[in-house]
Amino acid sequence: TFSFSHSPKGFPKLKNDTFLRAARGEETEHTPVWCMRQAGRYLPEFRETRAAQDFFATCRSPKLCCELTLQPLRRFPLDAAIIFSDILVVPQALGMEVVMVPGKGPTFTEPLKEVEDLLKLRQKVDVTAELGYVFQAITLTRHSLEGRVPLIGFSGAPWTLMSYMIEGGGSSTMAKAKSWLYRHPEASHQLLRLLADVIIDYLVGQVAAGAQALQLFESHAGHLGPEQFQDFALPYIRDIAQAVKSKLKEEALPLVPMIIFAKDAHYALRDLAHAGYEVVGLDWTIQPQEARAQTGKDVTLQGNLDPCALYAPKEKIGELVKKMLEAFGTQRYIANLGHGLYPDMNPEHVGAFVEAVHAHSRHINKH
């Protein structure tokens, strides 16, 4: 592995720790709120900053990542920042080429087709060498935030990354990737294990660089049924939480709260609540009360307003937020959307969402 002797100290003192307190299950005066994809194309300043640059070149520029991470915080009183990056930097670290194709999204020039293709992947990844640019972005951003809010680091989870590496891009069925699970279970586990090992080092490196919380995105969980999730996703999700925590202890690094977001995995909420994460993220297709019943009292929930609710008039957004807060309760809860912001959303409506969470949760807490 790699040494953390270079881990930077002397970060500014944190002024607003509401998000971290909620993540750890401590009491908060208001419900904290942030948005997945909050640094994104719905902001004109984001499009301007990104205009001249290739997407992955932007990801490799610590200065640009820092700027893009800070942009939404200049506009909205969000309670957390999430580093601007992409989940596909991990397959890149394994030696795969990914390009961003306008109108199509991320595309692998040579996806994995046969089991033999696994031999082309780097079997041992030095994350500092391959992903050091993300660590630099995190350190720079943590300083530039000046303690305003905590900084979240993240990674894609093994199954989600595997599905991209085999499909070569987005897919509505994931049939190619899923066929590996049925036809080549051993090779699938080999690939998932390789990914998990890199992700563990990558997440630990993010904490060493200054990340104050970590989110694991299992964005393609909904393509799996309960059995395949049990076999090919959950064991690695569990293992990542456990290994990251034990490595953080070994390296005398802060034990930061971890969030698991497995989109459309209602069938696994009970298991996810016991997978070693302080926070379980939810998409918009589950009832808050149902999610609480399934996950119990010992985890914090995060979510889960339908992103498309932000197309509604502002008053309506306020009503939906109030209903959501009443359903989840204001404690052990982090408000968010059930998935990321879309590029055509009105920034003012994002502001209305953030302000409604603060106003209504304060009101509920007082009364």
PDB file of C-alpha atoms in Angstrom, residues 37-341:
ATOM      1  CA  ARG A  37     -24.731  16.469  -8.141  1.00  0.00           C
ATOM      2  CA  GLN A  38     -24.863  19.860  -6.414  1.00  0.00           C
ATOM      3  CA  ALA A  39     -21.724  20.875  -8.332  1.00  0.00           C
ATOM      4  CA  GLY A  40     -23.214  20.494 -11.735  1.00  0.00           C
ATOM      5  CA  ARG A  41     -24.494  21.590 -15.086  1.00  0.00           C
ATOM      6  CA  TYR A  42     -27.632  23.238 -13.707  1.00  0.00           C
ATOM      7  CA  LEU A  43     -25.345  26.136 -12.658  1.00  0.00           C
ATOM      8  CA  PRO A  44     -24.338  28.575 -15.419  1.00  0.00           C
ATOM      9  CA  GLU A  45     -21.011  29.200 -13.652  1.00  0.00           C
ATOM     10  CA  PHE A  46     -20.322  25.437 -13.769  1.00  0.00           C
ATOM     11  CA  ARG A  47     -20.919  25.326 -17.525  1.00  0.00           C
ATOM     12  CA  GLU A  48     -18.628  28.324 -17.933  1.00  0.00           C
ATOM     13  CA  THR A  49     -15.800  26.807 -15.861  1.00  0.00           C
ATOM     14  CA  ARG A  50     -16.126  23.473 -17.645  1.00  0.00           C
ATOM     15  CA  ALA A  51     -16.654  24.828 -21.181  1.00  0.00           C
ATOM     16  CA  ALA A  52     -13.098  24.752 -22.456  1.00  0.00           C
ATOM     17  CA  GLN A  53     -12.088  21.471 -20.831  1.00  0.00           C
ATOM     18  CA  ASP A  54     -12.488  17.787 -21.503  1.00  0.00           C
ATOM     19  CA  PHE A  55     -14.533  16.276 -18.636  1.00  0.00           C
ATOM     20  CA  PHE A  56     -11.859  13.930 -17.297  1.00  0.00           C
ATOM     21  CA  ALA A  57      -9.180  16.604 -17.751  1.00  0.00           C
ATOM     22  CA  THR A  58     -11.322  18.706 -15.398  1.00  0.00           C
ATOM     23  CA  CYS A  59     -11.402  15.807 -12.918  1.00  0.00           C
ATOM     24  CA  ARG A  60      -7.593  15.716 -13.049  1.00  0.00           C
ATOM     25  CA  SER A  61      -7.219  19.417 -12.262  1.00  0.00           C
ATOM     26  CA  PRO A  62      -7.295  19.962  -8.484  1.00  0.00           C
ATOM     27  CA  LYS A  63      -7.845  23.693  -9.012  1.00  0.00           C
ATOM     28  CA  LEU A  64     -10.911  23.209 -11.232  1.00  0.00           C
ATOM     29  CA  CYS A  65     -12.337  20.493  -8.958  1.00  0.00           C
ATOM     30  CA  CYS A  66     -11.988  22.855  -6.026  1.00  0.00           C
ATOM     31  CA  GLU A  67     -13.709  25.710  -7.887  1.00  0.00           C
ATOM     32  CA  LEU A  68     -16.592  23.462  -9.027  1.00  0.00           C
ATOM     33  CA  THR A  69     -17.035  22.029  -5.523  1.00  0.00           C
ATOM     34  CA  LEU A  70     -17.279  25.529  -4.036  1.00  0.00           C
ATOM     35  CA  GLN A  71     -19.673  27.026  -6.610  1.00  0.00           C
ATOM     36  CA  PRO A  72     -22.938  25.697  -5.120  1.00  0.00           C
ATOM     37  CA  LEU A  73     -21.834  26.800  -1.633  1.00  0.00           C
ATOM     38  CA  ARG A  74     -21.493  30.389  -2.834  1.00  0.00           C
ATOM     39  CA  ARG A  75     -25.153  30.286  -3.831  1.00  0.00           C
ATOM     40  CA  PHE A  76     -26.875  28.102  -1.238  1.00  0.00           C
ATOM     41  CA  PRO A  77     -26.517  27.563   2.532  1.00  0.00           C
ATOM     42  CA  LEU A  78     -25.782  23.851   2.049  1.00  0.00           C
ATOM     43  CA  ASP A  79     -24.530  21.873   5.059  1.00  0.00           C
ATOM     44  CA  ALA A  80     -21.911  19.835   3.189  1.00  0.00           C
ATOM     45  CA  ALA A  81     -19.691  19.970   0.116  1.00  0.00           C
ATOM     46  CA  ILE A  82     -18.956  16.899  -2.017  1.00  0.00           C
ATOM     47  CA  ILE A  83     -15.732  16.829  -3.981  1.00  0.00           C
ATOM     48  CA  PHE A  84     -16.196  17.262  -7.720  1.00  0.00           C
ATOM     49  CA  SER A  85     -15.018  14.044  -9.377  1.00  0.00           C
ATOM     50  CA  ASP A  86     -16.480  10.971 -11.083  1.00  0.00           C
ATOM     51  CA  ILE A  87     -16.942   7.344 -10.085  1.00  0.00           C
ATOM     52  CA  LEU A  88     -15.207   6.199 -13.289  1.00  0.00           C
ATOM     53  CA  VAL A  89     -11.782   7.418 -12.163  1.00  0.00           C
ATOM     54  CA  VAL A  90     -11.432   3.995 -10.480  1.00  0.00           C
ATOM     55  CA  PRO A  91     -11.707   1.966 -13.726  1.00  0.00           C
ATOM     56  CA  GLN A  92      -9.250   4.492 -15.195  1.00  0.00           C
ATOM     57  CA  ALA A  93      -6.854   3.703 -12.353  1.00  0.00           C
ATOM     58  CA  LEU A  94      -7.149   0.042 -13.364  1.00  0.00           C
ATOM     59  CA  GLY A  95      -5.906   0.995 -16.822  1.00  0.00           C
ATOM     60  CA  MET A  96      -9.182   1.334 -18.735  1.00  0.00           C
ATOM     61  CA  GLU A  97      -9.786   4.243 -21.082  1.00  0.00           C
ATOM     62  CA  VAL A  98     -12.971   6.268 -20.582  1.00  0.00           C
ATOM     63  CA  VAL A  99     -13.972   9.262 -22.675  1.00  0.00           C
ATOM     64  CA  MET A 100     -16.913  11.619 -22.211  1.00  0.00           C
ATOM     65  CA  VAL A 101     -18.965  11.622 -25.422  1.00  0.00           C
ATOM     66  CA  PRO A 102     -21.250  14.667 -25.789  1.00  0.00           C
ATOM     67  CA  GLY A 103     -24.899  13.631 -25.793  1.00  0.00           C
ATOM     68  CA  LYS A 104     -23.994  10.066 -24.856  1.00  0.00           C
ATOM     69  CA  GLY A 105     -22.080  10.301 -21.600  1.00  0.00           C
ATOM     70  CA  PRO A 106     -19.065   8.325 -20.377  1.00  0.00           C
ATOM     71  CA  THR A 107     -17.895   5.684 -22.844  1.00  0.00           C
ATOM     72  CA  PHE A 108     -15.241   2.973 -22.478  1.00  0.00           C
ATOM     73  CA  THR A 109     -13.177   2.649 -25.655  1.00  0.00           C
ATOM     74  CA  GLU A 110     -12.528  -1.056 -24.908  1.00  0.00           C
ATOM     75  CA  PRO A 111     -15.056  -2.546 -22.468  1.00  0.00           C
ATOM     76  CA  LEU A 112     -14.430  -5.955 -20.901  1.00  0.00           C
ATOM     77  CA  LYS A 113     -15.904  -8.570 -23.256  1.00  0.00           C
ATOM     78  CA  GLU A 114     -14.347 -11.876 -22.275  1.00  0.00           C
ATOM     79  CA  VAL A 115     -13.093 -13.227 -18.968  1.00  0.00           C
ATOM     80  CA  GLU A 116      -9.530 -13.069 -20.421  1.00  0.00           C
ATOM     81  CA  ASP A 117      -9.863  -9.280 -20.593  1.00  0.00           C
ATOM     82  CA  LEU A 118      -9.461  -9.179 -16.800  1.00  0.00           C
ATOM     83  CA  LEU A 119      -5.755  -9.873 -17.375  1.00  0.00           C
ATOM     84  CA  LYS A 120      -5.441  -6.462 -19.073  1.00  0.00           C
ATOM     85  CA  LEU A 121      -6.368  -4.705 -15.822  1.00  0.00           C
ATOM     86  CA  ARG A 122      -3.715  -3.530 -13.351  1.00  0.00           C
ATOM     87  CA  GLN A 123      -3.736  -6.148 -10.616  1.00  0.00           C
ATOM     88  CA  LYS A 124      -1.977  -3.897  -8.091  1.00  0.00           C
ATOM     89  CA  VAL A 125      -2.952  -0.246  -8.042  1.00  0.00           C
ATOM     90  CA  ASP A 126      -0.914   2.407  -6.279  1.00  0.00           C
ATOM     91  CA  VAL A 127      -3.792   4.797  -5.586  1.00  0.00           C
ATOM     92  CA  THR A 128      -1.487   7.706  -4.809  1.00  0.00           C
ATOM     93  CA  ALA A 129       0.160   7.356  -8.216  1.00  0.00           C
ATOM     94  CA  GLU A 130      -3.087   6.785 -10.134  1.00  0.00           C
ATOM     95  CA  LEU A 131      -5.573   8.914  -8.187  1.00  0.00           C
ATOM     96  CA  GLY A 132      -3.356  11.407  -6.392  1.00  0.00           C
ATOM     97  CA  TYR A 133      -5.061  14.204  -8.327  1.00  0.00           C
ATOM     98  CA  VAL A 134      -8.291  13.479  -6.410  1.00  0.00           C
ATOM     99  CA  PHE A 135      -6.387  13.583  -3.106  1.00  0.00           C
ATOM    100  CA  GLN A 136      -4.848  16.928  -4.097  1.00  0.00           C
ATOM    101  CA  ALA A 137      -8.281  18.277  -5.018  1.00  0.00           C
ATOM    102  CA  ILE A 138      -9.641  17.202  -1.627  1.00  0.00           C
ATOM    103  CA  THR A 139      -6.776  18.818   0.315  1.00  0.00           C
ATOM    104  CA  LEU A 140      -7.018  22.069  -1.656  1.00  0.00           C
ATOM    105  CA  THR A 141     -10.812  22.173  -1.300  1.00  0.00           C
ATOM    106  CA  ARG A 142     -10.725  21.408   2.417  1.00  0.00           C
ATOM    107  CA  HIS A 143      -8.441  24.414   2.914  1.00  0.00           C
ATOM    108  CA  SER A 144     -10.450  26.622   0.549  1.00  0.00           C
ATOM    109  CA  LEU A 145     -13.704  25.813   2.365  1.00  0.00           C
ATOM    110  CA  GLU A 146     -12.213  27.575   5.390  1.00  0.00           C
ATOM    111  CA  GLY A 147     -14.209  25.333   7.710  1.00  0.00           C
ATOM    112  CA  ARG A 148     -17.560  26.488   6.358  1.00  0.00           C
ATOM    113  CA  VAL A 149     -18.961  22.956   6.002  1.00  0.00           C
ATOM    114  CA  PRO A 150     -17.587  19.397   5.956  1.00  0.00           C
ATOM    115  CA  LEU A 151     -16.224  17.906   2.727  1.00  0.00           C
ATOM    116  CA  ILE A 152     -17.547  14.540   1.508  1.00  0.00           C
ATOM    117  CA  GLY A 153     -15.392  12.147  -0.506  1.00  0.00           C
ATOM    118  CA  PHE A 154     -16.885   9.294  -2.512  1.00  0.00           C
ATOM    119  CA  SER A 155     -16.450   6.275  -4.727  1.00  0.00           C
ATOM    120  CA  GLY A 156     -18.600   4.053  -6.884  1.00  0.00           C
ATOM    121  CA  ALA A 157     -19.252   0.596  -5.432  1.00  0.00           C
ATOM    122  CA  PRO A 158     -17.842  -2.543  -7.080  1.00  0.00           C
ATOM    123  CA  TRP A 159     -20.985  -3.820  -8.864  1.00  0.00           C
ATOM    124  CA  THR A 160     -21.802  -0.382 -10.290  1.00  0.00           C
ATOM    125  CA  LEU A 161     -18.244   0.043 -11.592  1.00  0.00           C
ATOM    126  CA  MET A 162     -18.182  -3.516 -12.957  1.00  0.00           C
ATOM    127  CA  SER A 163     -21.408  -2.881 -14.853  1.00  0.00           C
ATOM    128  CA  TYR A 164     -19.920   0.211 -16.554  1.00  0.00           C
ATOM    129  CA  MET A 165     -16.685  -1.623 -17.375  1.00  0.00           C
ATOM    130  CA  ILE A 166     -18.571  -4.417 -19.161  1.00  0.00           C
ATOM    131  CA  GLU A 167     -21.402  -2.406 -20.730  1.00  0.00           C
ATOM    132  CA  GLY A 168     -18.975   0.269 -21.893  1.00  0.00           C
ATOM    133  CA  GLY A 169     -21.353   3.037 -20.800  1.00  0.00           C
ATOM    134  CA  GLY A 170     -24.907   3.506 -19.607  1.00  0.00           C
ATOM    135  CA  SER A 171     -27.465   0.765 -20.284  1.00  0.00           C
ATOM    136  CA  SER A 172     -31.148   0.318 -19.557  1.00  0.00           C
ATOM    137  CA  THR A 173     -30.877  -3.436 -18.916  1.00  0.00           C
ATOM    138  CA  MET A 174     -27.260  -4.082 -17.872  1.00  0.00           C
ATOM    139  CA  ALA A 175     -27.711  -7.370 -19.752  1.00  0.00           C
ATOM    140  CA  LYS A 176     -24.024  -7.725 -20.664  1.00  0.00           C
ATOM    141  CA  ALA A 177     -22.805  -7.137 -17.128  1.00  0.00           C
ATOM    142  CA  LYS A 178     -25.526  -9.307 -15.592  1.00  0.00           C
ATOM    143  CA  SER A 179     -24.777 -12.120 -18.001  1.00  0.00           C
ATOM    144  CA  TRP A 180     -21.286 -12.257 -16.448  1.00  0.00           C
ATOM    145  CA  LEU A 181     -22.873 -12.801 -13.024  1.00  0.00           C
ATOM    146  CA  TYR A 182     -24.802 -15.802 -14.381  1.00  0.00           C
ATOM    147  CA  ARG A 183     -22.214 -17.193 -16.799  1.00  0.00           C
ATOM    148  CA  HIS A 184     -18.947 -16.332 -15.073  1.00  0.00           C
ATOM    149  CA  PRO A 185     -19.578 -16.076 -11.316  1.00  0.00           C
ATOM    150  CA  GLU A 186     -15.935 -16.752 -10.372  1.00  0.00           C
ATOM    151  CA  ALA A 187     -14.527 -14.183 -12.782  1.00  0.00           C
ATOM    152  CA  SER A 188     -17.189 -11.711 -11.601  1.00  0.00           C
ATOM    153  CA  HIS A 189     -16.050 -12.167  -7.996  1.00  0.00           C
ATOM    154  CA  GLN A 190     -12.434 -11.784  -9.093  1.00  0.00           C
ATOM    155  CA  LEU A 191     -13.255  -8.435 -10.717  1.00  0.00           C
ATOM    156  CA  LEU A 192     -15.426  -7.268  -7.806  1.00  0.00           C
ATOM    157  CA  ARG A 193     -12.657  -8.156  -5.336  1.00  0.00           C
ATOM    158  CA  LEU A 194     -10.075  -6.252  -7.378  1.00  0.00           C
ATOM    159  CA  LEU A 195     -12.388  -3.216  -7.469  1.00  0.00           C
ATOM    160  CA  ALA A 196     -13.141  -3.451  -3.737  1.00  0.00           C
ATOM    161  CA  ASP A 197      -9.425  -3.501  -2.874  1.00  0.00           C
ATOM    162  CA  VAL A 198      -8.766  -0.373  -4.937  1.00  0.00           C
ATOM    163  CA  ILE A 199     -11.858   1.372  -3.524  1.00  0.00           C
ATOM    164  CA  ILE A 200     -10.743   0.651   0.062  1.00  0.00           C
ATOM    165  CA  ASP A 201      -7.322   2.244  -0.516  1.00  0.00           C
ATOM    166  CA  TYR A 202      -8.941   5.077  -2.469  1.00  0.00           C
ATOM    167  CA  LEU A 203     -11.391   5.940   0.315  1.00  0.00           C
ATOM    168  CA  VAL A 204      -8.719   5.751   3.023  1.00  0.00           C
ATOM    169  CA  GLY A 205      -6.539   8.022   0.874  1.00  0.00           C
ATOM    170  CA  GLN A 206      -9.407  10.501   0.609  1.00  0.00           C
ATOM    171  CA  VAL A 207      -9.654  10.711   4.406  1.00  0.00           C
ATOM    172  CA  ALA A 208      -5.873  11.155   4.655  1.00  0.00           C
ATOM    173  CA  ALA A 209      -6.240  14.005   2.148  1.00  0.00           C
ATOM    174  CA  GLY A 210      -8.950  15.688   4.228  1.00  0.00           C
ATOM    175  CA  ALA A 211     -12.356  14.157   3.432  1.00  0.00           C
ATOM    176  CA  GLN A 212     -14.620  14.346   6.517  1.00  0.00           C
ATOM    177  CA  ALA A 213     -17.246  11.819   5.362  1.00  0.00           C
ATOM    178  CA  LEU A 214     -17.429   9.196   2.610  1.00  0.00           C
ATOM    179  CA  GLN A 215     -20.280   8.078   0.359  1.00  0.00           C
ATOM    180  CA  LEU A 216     -20.317   4.816  -1.573  1.00  0.00           C
ATOM    181  CA  PHE A 217     -22.557   4.941  -4.664  1.00  0.00           C
ATOM    182  CA  GLU A 218     -24.158   1.632  -5.645  1.00  0.00           C
ATOM    183  CA  SER A 219     -26.108   3.443  -8.348  1.00  0.00           C
ATOM    184  CA  HIS A 220     -26.977   0.315 -10.337  1.00  0.00           C
ATOM    185  CA  ALA A 221     -28.319  -1.756  -7.430  1.00  0.00           C
ATOM    186  CA  GLY A 222     -31.791  -1.632  -8.960  1.00  0.00           C
ATOM    187  CA  HIS A 223     -30.694  -3.820 -11.867  1.00  0.00           C
ATOM    188  CA  LEU A 224     -30.083  -6.712  -9.484  1.00  0.00           C
ATOM    189  CA  GLY A 225     -32.671  -8.871  -7.791  1.00  0.00           C
ATOM    190  CA  PRO A 226     -32.347  -9.712  -4.078  1.00  0.00           C
ATOM    191  CA  GLU A 227     -30.343 -12.877  -4.719  1.00  0.00           C
ATOM    192  CA  GLN A 228     -27.782 -11.319  -7.017  1.00  0.00           C
ATOM    193  CA  PHE A 229     -27.489  -8.346  -4.685  1.00  0.00           C
ATOM    194  CA  GLN A 230     -26.800 -10.745  -1.786  1.00  0.00           C
ATOM    195  CA  ASP A 231     -24.124 -12.539  -3.819  1.00  0.00           C
ATOM    196  CA  PHE A 232     -22.416  -9.844  -5.845  1.00  0.00           C
ATOM    197  CA  ALA A 233     -23.030  -6.474  -4.172  1.00  0.00           C
ATOM    198  CA  LEU A 234     -23.684  -6.694  -0.440  1.00  0.00           C
ATOM    199  CA  PRO A 235     -20.557  -8.675   0.578  1.00  0.00           C
ATOM    200  CA  TYR A 236     -18.309  -6.047  -1.037  1.00  0.00           C
ATOM    201  CA  ILE A 237     -20.325  -3.151   0.375  1.00  0.00           C
ATOM    202  CA  ARG A 238     -19.890  -4.656   3.861  1.00  0.00           C
ATOM    203  CA  ASP A 239     -16.242  -5.413   3.319  1.00  0.00           C
ATOM    204  CA  ILE A 240     -15.468  -1.871   2.161  1.00  0.00           C
ATOM    205  CA  ALA A 241     -16.953  -0.320   5.321  1.00  0.00           C
ATOM    206  CA  GLN A 242     -15.109  -2.726   7.583  1.00  0.00           C
ATOM    207  CA  ALA A 243     -11.754  -2.514   5.812  1.00  0.00           C
ATOM    208  CA  VAL A 244     -11.840   1.278   5.487  1.00  0.00           C
ATOM    209  CA  LYS A 245     -12.550   1.616   9.211  1.00  0.00           C
ATOM    210  CA  SER A 246      -9.819  -0.767  10.279  1.00  0.00           C
ATOM    211  CA  LYS A 247      -7.278   0.930   7.976  1.00  0.00           C
ATOM    212  CA  LEU A 248      -8.252   4.378   9.271  1.00  0.00           C
ATOM    213  CA  LYS A 249      -7.600   3.092  12.809  1.00  0.00           C
ATOM    214  CA  GLU A 250      -4.254   1.560  11.785  1.00  0.00           C
ATOM    215  CA  GLU A 251      -3.159   4.793  10.131  1.00  0.00           C
ATOM    216  CA  ALA A 252      -4.397   6.868  13.108  1.00  0.00           C
ATOM    217  CA  LEU A 253      -6.705   8.776  10.742  1.00  0.00           C
ATOM    218  CA  PRO A 254     -10.120  10.158  11.775  1.00  0.00           C
ATOM    219  CA  LEU A 255     -12.968   7.627  11.745  1.00  0.00           C
ATOM    220  CA  VAL A 256     -15.307   9.497   9.434  1.00  0.00           C
ATOM    221  CA  PRO A 257     -19.002   8.690   8.962  1.00  0.00           C
ATOM    222  CA  MET A 258     -19.759   6.554   5.913  1.00  0.00           C
ATOM    223  CA  ILE A 259     -22.885   6.658   3.744  1.00  0.00           C
ATOM    224  CA  ILE A 260     -24.156   3.827   1.548  1.00  0.00           C
ATOM    225  CA  PHE A 261     -26.474   4.837  -1.295  1.00  0.00           C
ATOM    226  CA  ALA A 262     -27.815   1.786  -3.147  1.00  0.00           C
ATOM    227  CA  LYS A 263     -30.367   3.139  -5.591  1.00  0.00           C
ATOM    228  CA  ASP A 264     -33.590   1.105  -5.919  1.00  0.00           C
ATOM    229  CA  ALA A 265     -32.425  -1.536  -3.454  1.00  0.00           C
ATOM    230  CA  HIS A 266     -35.506  -1.492  -1.172  1.00  0.00           C
ATOM    231  CA  TYR A 267     -35.300  -5.244  -0.877  1.00  0.00           C
ATOM    232  CA  ALA A 268     -31.949  -4.821   0.885  1.00  0.00           C
ATOM    233  CA  LEU A 269     -32.585  -1.902   3.260  1.00  0.00           C
ATOM    234  CA  ARG A 270     -32.482  -4.104   6.346  1.00  0.00           C
ATOM    235  CA  ASP A 271     -29.131  -5.565   5.289  1.00  0.00           C
ATOM    236  CA  LEU A 272     -27.742  -2.184   4.298  1.00  0.00           C
ATOM    237  CA  ALA A 273     -28.648  -0.812   7.748  1.00  0.00           C
ATOM    238  CA  HIS A 274     -26.377  -3.502   9.236  1.00  0.00           C
ATOM    239  CA  ALA A 275     -23.585  -3.236   6.668  1.00  0.00           C
ATOM    240  CA  GLY A 276     -21.334  -0.999   8.788  1.00  0.00           C
ATOM    241  CA  TYR A 277     -22.387   2.440   7.501  1.00  0.00           C
ATOM    242  CA  GLU A 278     -23.593   5.270   9.748  1.00  0.00           C
ATOM    243  CA  VAL A 279     -25.949   6.570   7.052  1.00  0.00           C
ATOM    244  CA  VAL A 280     -28.222   4.834   4.540  1.00  0.00           C
ATOM    245  CA  GLY A 281     -29.160   6.928   1.504  1.00  0.00           C
ATOM    246  CA  LEU A 282     -32.590   6.444  -0.078  1.00  0.00           C
ATOM    247  CA  ASP A 283     -34.034   7.061  -3.521  1.00  0.00           C
ATOM    248  CA  TRP A 284     -37.501   8.608  -3.939  1.00  0.00           C
ATOM    249  CA  THR A 285     -39.381   5.340  -4.521  1.00  0.00           C
ATOM    250  CA  ILE A 286     -39.617   4.366  -0.861  1.00  0.00           C
ATOM    251  CA  GLN A 287     -41.875   5.745   1.886  1.00  0.00           C
ATOM    252  CA  PRO A 288     -39.901   7.413   4.692  1.00  0.00           C
ATOM    253  CA  GLN A 289     -41.890   5.557   7.381  1.00  0.00           C
ATOM    254  CA  GLU A 290     -41.235   2.253   5.636  1.00  0.00           C
ATOM    255  CA  ALA A 291     -37.514   3.015   5.414  1.00  0.00           C
ATOM    256  CA  ARG A 292     -37.379   3.840   9.152  1.00  0.00           C
ATOM    257  CA  ALA A 293     -39.217   0.630  10.004  1.00  0.00           C
ATOM    258  CA  GLN A 294     -36.758  -1.416   7.919  1.00  0.00           C
ATOM    259  CA  THR A 295     -33.549   0.258   9.070  1.00  0.00           C
ATOM    260  CA  GLY A 296     -34.257   0.673  12.784  1.00  0.00           C
ATOM    261  CA  LYS A 297     -32.995   3.313  15.171  1.00  0.00           C
ATOM    262  CA  ASP A 298     -29.240   2.984  14.857  1.00  0.00           C
ATOM    263  CA  VAL A 299     -28.611   4.503  11.437  1.00  0.00           C
ATOM    264  CA  THR A 300     -29.198   7.947  10.018  1.00  0.00           C
ATOM    265  CA  LEU A 301     -31.280   8.139   6.846  1.00  0.00           C
ATOM    266  CA  GLN A 302     -30.469  10.417   3.914  1.00  0.00           C
ATOM    267  CA  GLY A 303     -32.772  11.426   1.076  1.00  0.00           C
ATOM    268  CA  ASN A 304     -35.160  11.260  -0.643  1.00  0.00           C
ATOM    269  CA  LEU A 305     -37.108  13.971  -2.466  1.00  0.00           C
ATOM    270  CA  ASP A 306     -37.826  13.094  -6.088  1.00  0.00           C
ATOM    271  CA  PRO A 307     -35.360  15.281  -8.039  1.00  0.00           C
ATOM    272  CA  CYS A 308     -38.200  16.143 -10.438  1.00  0.00           C
ATOM    273  CA  ALA A 309     -40.063  17.789  -7.544  1.00  0.00           C
ATOM    274  CA  LEU A 310     -37.667  20.691  -8.133  1.00  0.00           C
ATOM    275  CA  TYR A 311     -39.551  21.425 -11.377  1.00  0.00           C
ATOM    276  CA  ALA A 312     -42.582  22.316  -9.234  1.00  0.00           C
ATOM    277  CA  PRO A 313     -43.335  25.926  -8.235  1.00  0.00           C
ATOM    278  CA  LYS A 314     -41.365  27.066  -5.172  1.00  0.00           C
ATOM    279  CA  GLU A 315     -44.376  27.005  -2.791  1.00  0.00           C
ATOM    280  CA  LYS A 316     -45.042  23.410  -3.781  1.00  0.00           C
ATOM    281  CA  ILE A 317     -41.384  22.509  -3.111  1.00  0.00           C
ATOM    282  CA  GLY A 318     -41.810  23.936   0.404  1.00  0.00           C
ATOM    283  CA  GLU A 319     -44.916  21.796   0.994  1.00  0.00           C
ATOM    284  CA  LEU A 320     -43.187  18.634  -0.235  1.00  0.00           C
ATOM    285  CA  VAL A 321     -40.174  19.305   2.003  1.00  0.00           C
ATOM    286  CA  LYS A 322     -42.401  19.859   5.038  1.00  0.00           C
ATOM    287  CA  LYS A 323     -44.181  16.560   4.377  1.00  0.00           C
ATOM    288  CA  MET A 324     -40.856  14.784   3.930  1.00  0.00           C
ATOM    289  CA  LEU A 325     -39.470  16.167   7.213  1.00  0.00           C
ATOM    290  CA  GLU A 326     -42.616  15.176   9.101  1.00  0.00           C
ATOM    291  CA  ALA A 327     -42.367  11.650   7.677  1.00  0.00           C
ATOM    292  CA  PHE A 328     -38.669  11.124   8.431  1.00  0.00           C
ATOM    293  CA  GLY A 329     -38.513  13.193  11.602  1.00  0.00           C
ATOM    294  CA  THR A 330     -35.916  15.944  11.914  1.00  0.00           C
ATOM    295  CA  GLN A 331     -33.313  13.914  13.836  1.00  0.00           C
ATOM    296  CA  ARG A 332     -31.014  11.137  12.609  1.00  0.00           C
ATOM    297  CA  TYR A 333     -31.835  12.499   9.212  1.00  0.00           C
ATOM    298  CA  ILE A 334     -29.982  14.290   6.394  1.00  0.00           C
ATOM    299  CA  ALA A 335     -32.183  15.858   3.733  1.00  0.00           C
ATOM    300  CA  ASN A 336     -31.200  15.229   0.125  1.00  0.00           C
ATOM    301  CA  LEU A 337     -32.737  14.295  -3.194  1.00  0.00           C
ATOM    302  CA  GLY A 338     -33.390  10.680  -4.099  1.00  0.00           C
ATOM    303  CA  HIS A 339     -30.823  11.008  -6.901  1.00  0.00           C
ATOM    304  CA  GLY A 340     -28.727  13.776  -8.476  1.00  0.00           C
ATOM    305  CA  LEU A 341     -29.832  17.179  -9.783  1.00  0.00           C
TER     306      LEU A 341
END
